[in-house]
mmCIF file of C-alpha atoms in Angstrom:
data_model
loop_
_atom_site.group_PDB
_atom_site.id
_atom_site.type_symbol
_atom_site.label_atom_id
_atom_site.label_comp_id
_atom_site.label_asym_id
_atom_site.label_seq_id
_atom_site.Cartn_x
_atom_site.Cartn_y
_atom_site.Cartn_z
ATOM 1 C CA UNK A 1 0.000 0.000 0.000
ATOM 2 C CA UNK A 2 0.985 3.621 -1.190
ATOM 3 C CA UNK A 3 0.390 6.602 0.914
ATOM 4 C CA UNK A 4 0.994 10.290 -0.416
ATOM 5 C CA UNK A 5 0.932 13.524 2.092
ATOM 6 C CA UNK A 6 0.971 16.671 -0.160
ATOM 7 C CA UNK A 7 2.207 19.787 1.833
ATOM 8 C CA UNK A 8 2.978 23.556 1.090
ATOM 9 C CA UNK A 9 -0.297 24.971 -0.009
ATOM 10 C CA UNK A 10 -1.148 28.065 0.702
ATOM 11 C CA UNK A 11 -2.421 31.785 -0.256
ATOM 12 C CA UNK A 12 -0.541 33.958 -2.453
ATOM 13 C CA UNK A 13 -0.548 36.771 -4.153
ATOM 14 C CA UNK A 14 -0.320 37.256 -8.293
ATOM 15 C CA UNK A 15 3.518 36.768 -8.951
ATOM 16 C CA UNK A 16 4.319 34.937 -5.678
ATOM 17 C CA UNK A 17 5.938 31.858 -5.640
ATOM 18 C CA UNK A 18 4.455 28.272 -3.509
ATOM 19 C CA UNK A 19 6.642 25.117 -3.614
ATOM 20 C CA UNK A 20 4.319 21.970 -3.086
ATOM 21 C CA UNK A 21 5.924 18.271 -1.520
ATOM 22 C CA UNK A 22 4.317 15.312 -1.726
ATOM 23 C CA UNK A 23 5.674 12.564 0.487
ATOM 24 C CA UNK A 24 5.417 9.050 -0.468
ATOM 25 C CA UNK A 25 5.184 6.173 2.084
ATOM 26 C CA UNK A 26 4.339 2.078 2.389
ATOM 27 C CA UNK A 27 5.817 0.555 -0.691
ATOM 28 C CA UNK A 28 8.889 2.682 -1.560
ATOM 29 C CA UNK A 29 11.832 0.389 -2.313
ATOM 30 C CA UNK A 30 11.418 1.414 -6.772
ATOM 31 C CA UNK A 31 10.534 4.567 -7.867
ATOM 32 C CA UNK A 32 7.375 5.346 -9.092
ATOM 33 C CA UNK A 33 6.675 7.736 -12.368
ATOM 34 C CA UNK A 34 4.688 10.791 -10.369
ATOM 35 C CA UNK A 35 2.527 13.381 -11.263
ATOM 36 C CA UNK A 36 0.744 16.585 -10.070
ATOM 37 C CA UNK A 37 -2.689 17.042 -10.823
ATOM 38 C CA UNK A 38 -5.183 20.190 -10.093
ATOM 39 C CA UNK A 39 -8.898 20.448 -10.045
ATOM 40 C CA UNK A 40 -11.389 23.354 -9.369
ATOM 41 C CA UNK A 41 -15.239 22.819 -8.054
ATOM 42 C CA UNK A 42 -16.933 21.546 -11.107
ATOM 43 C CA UNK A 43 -14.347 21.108 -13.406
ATOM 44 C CA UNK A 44 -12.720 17.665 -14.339
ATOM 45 C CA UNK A 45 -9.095 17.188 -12.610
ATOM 46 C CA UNK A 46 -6.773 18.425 -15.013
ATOM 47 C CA UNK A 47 -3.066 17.089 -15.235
ATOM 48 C CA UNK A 48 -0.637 19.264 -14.385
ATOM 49 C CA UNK A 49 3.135 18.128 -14.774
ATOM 50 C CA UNK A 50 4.509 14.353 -14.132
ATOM 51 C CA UNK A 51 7.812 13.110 -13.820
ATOM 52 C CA UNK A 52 9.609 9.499 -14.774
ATOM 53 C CA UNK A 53 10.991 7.547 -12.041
ATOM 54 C CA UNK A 54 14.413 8.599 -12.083
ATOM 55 C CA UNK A 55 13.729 12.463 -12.520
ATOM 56 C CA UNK A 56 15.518 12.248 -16.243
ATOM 57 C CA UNK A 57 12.520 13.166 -17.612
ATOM 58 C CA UNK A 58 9.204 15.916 -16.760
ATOM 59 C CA UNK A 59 6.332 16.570 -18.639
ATOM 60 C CA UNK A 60 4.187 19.716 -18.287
ATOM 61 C CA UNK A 61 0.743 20.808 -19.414
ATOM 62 C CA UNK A 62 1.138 23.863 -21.909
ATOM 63 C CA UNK A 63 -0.423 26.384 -19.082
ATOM 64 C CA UNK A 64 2.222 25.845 -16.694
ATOM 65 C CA UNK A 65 5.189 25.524 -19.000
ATOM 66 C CA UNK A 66 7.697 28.064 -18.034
ATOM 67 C CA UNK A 67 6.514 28.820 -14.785
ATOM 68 C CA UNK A 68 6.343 25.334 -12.595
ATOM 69 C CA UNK A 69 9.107 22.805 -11.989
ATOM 70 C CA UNK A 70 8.527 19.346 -10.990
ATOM 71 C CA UNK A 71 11.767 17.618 -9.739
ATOM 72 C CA UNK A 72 11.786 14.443 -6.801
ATOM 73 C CA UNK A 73 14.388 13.242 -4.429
ATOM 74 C CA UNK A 74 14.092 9.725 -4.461
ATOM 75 C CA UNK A 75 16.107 9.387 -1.445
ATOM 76 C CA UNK A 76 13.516 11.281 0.605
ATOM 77 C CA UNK A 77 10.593 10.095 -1.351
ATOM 78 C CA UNK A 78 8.921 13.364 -2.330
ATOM 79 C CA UNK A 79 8.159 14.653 -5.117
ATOM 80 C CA UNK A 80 7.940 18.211 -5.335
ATOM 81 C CA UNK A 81 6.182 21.053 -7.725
ATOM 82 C CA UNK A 82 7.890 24.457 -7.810
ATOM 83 C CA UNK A 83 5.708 27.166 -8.748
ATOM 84 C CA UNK A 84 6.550 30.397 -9.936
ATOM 85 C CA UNK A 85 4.878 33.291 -11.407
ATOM 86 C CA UNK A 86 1.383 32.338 -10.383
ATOM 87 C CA UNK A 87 -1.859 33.523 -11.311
ATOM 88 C CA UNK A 88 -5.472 33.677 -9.901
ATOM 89 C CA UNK A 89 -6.608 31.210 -12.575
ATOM 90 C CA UNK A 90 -3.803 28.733 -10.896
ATOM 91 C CA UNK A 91 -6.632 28.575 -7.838
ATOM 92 C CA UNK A 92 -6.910 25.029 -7.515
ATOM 93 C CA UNK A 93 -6.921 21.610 -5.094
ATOM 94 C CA UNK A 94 -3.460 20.380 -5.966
ATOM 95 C CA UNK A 95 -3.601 16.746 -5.710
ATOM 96 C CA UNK A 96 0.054 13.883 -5.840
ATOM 97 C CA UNK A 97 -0.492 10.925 -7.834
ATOM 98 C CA UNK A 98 1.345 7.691 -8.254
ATOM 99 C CA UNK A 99 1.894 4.786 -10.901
ATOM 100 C CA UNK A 100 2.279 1.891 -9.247
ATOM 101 C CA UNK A 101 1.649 -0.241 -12.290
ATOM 102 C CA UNK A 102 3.965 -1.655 -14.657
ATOM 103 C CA UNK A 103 4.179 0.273 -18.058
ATOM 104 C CA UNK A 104 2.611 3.239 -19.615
ATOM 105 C CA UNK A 105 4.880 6.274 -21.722
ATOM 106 C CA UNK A 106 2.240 8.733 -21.939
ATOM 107 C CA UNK A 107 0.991 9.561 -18.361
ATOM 108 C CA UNK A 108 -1.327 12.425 -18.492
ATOM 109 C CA UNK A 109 -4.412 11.109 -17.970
ATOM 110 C CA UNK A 110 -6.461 10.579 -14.378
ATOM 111 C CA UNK A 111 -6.679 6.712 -14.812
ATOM 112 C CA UNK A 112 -3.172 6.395 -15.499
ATOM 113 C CA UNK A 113 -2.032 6.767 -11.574
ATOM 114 C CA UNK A 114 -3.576 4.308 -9.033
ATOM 115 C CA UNK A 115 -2.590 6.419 -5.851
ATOM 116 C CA UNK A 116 -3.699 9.979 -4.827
ATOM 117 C CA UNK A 117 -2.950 12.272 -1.817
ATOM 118 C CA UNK A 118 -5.711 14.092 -0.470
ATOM 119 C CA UNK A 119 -4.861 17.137 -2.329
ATOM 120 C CA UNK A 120 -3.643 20.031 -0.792
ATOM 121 C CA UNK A 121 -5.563 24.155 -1.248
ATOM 122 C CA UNK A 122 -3.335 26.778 -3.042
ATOM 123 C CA UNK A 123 -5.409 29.875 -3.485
ATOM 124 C CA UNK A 124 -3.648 33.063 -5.845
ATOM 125 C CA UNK A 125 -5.311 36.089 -5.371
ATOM 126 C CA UNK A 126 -4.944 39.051 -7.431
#
């Protein structure tokens, strides 16, 4: 069993800067490909940036290109999201997901990770 704790949500202001972790615990001894998904009250959870299990390789969605950073320590096991120049429309739950499973190239979709955090607030006001 996989647990994920995300941590460093917040408030900020336009421009401002947040730094989310998301700790990974119970079944750590490989790497798992990890990614960072967002969702707003109605909308559909919308992928955000994930990252391969070494860290060689991150993927981002075009609206956060630029301005986030996902990297991961494996060491610690946490994965982290670096965000920078944020905007009100970046309001979102932030939610940590894993891929346990074996496989997959193209992880950008909701059913490709099997294990979520409970998502953590980050409000940007303007």
């Amino acid at each position: 069993q996989v647990q994920l704790v995300e941590s460093g949500g917040g408030l900020a202001q336009a421009g401002d800067s947040l730094r989310l972790s998301c700790e990974v615990s119970g079944r750590t001894f490989s790497p798992y490909p990890m990614a960072w998904f967002r969702q707003v009250p109605r909308k559909e959870r919308e992928f955000v940036a994930w990252i391969t299990r070494s860290g060689t390789n991150t993927y981002y969605a075009d609206f956060v290109k630029g301005r986030f950073t996902i990297s991961r320590d494996n060491a610690k096991n946490t994965v982290y999201l670096q965000m920078n120049s944020l905007k009100p429309e970046d309001t979102a739950i932030y939610f940590c997901a894993a891929r346990t499973l074996v496989g997959g190239t193209y992880l950008r979709g909701v059913r490709d990770y099997d294990c979520w955090g409970q998502g953590t607030q980050v409000t940007v006001s303007s």
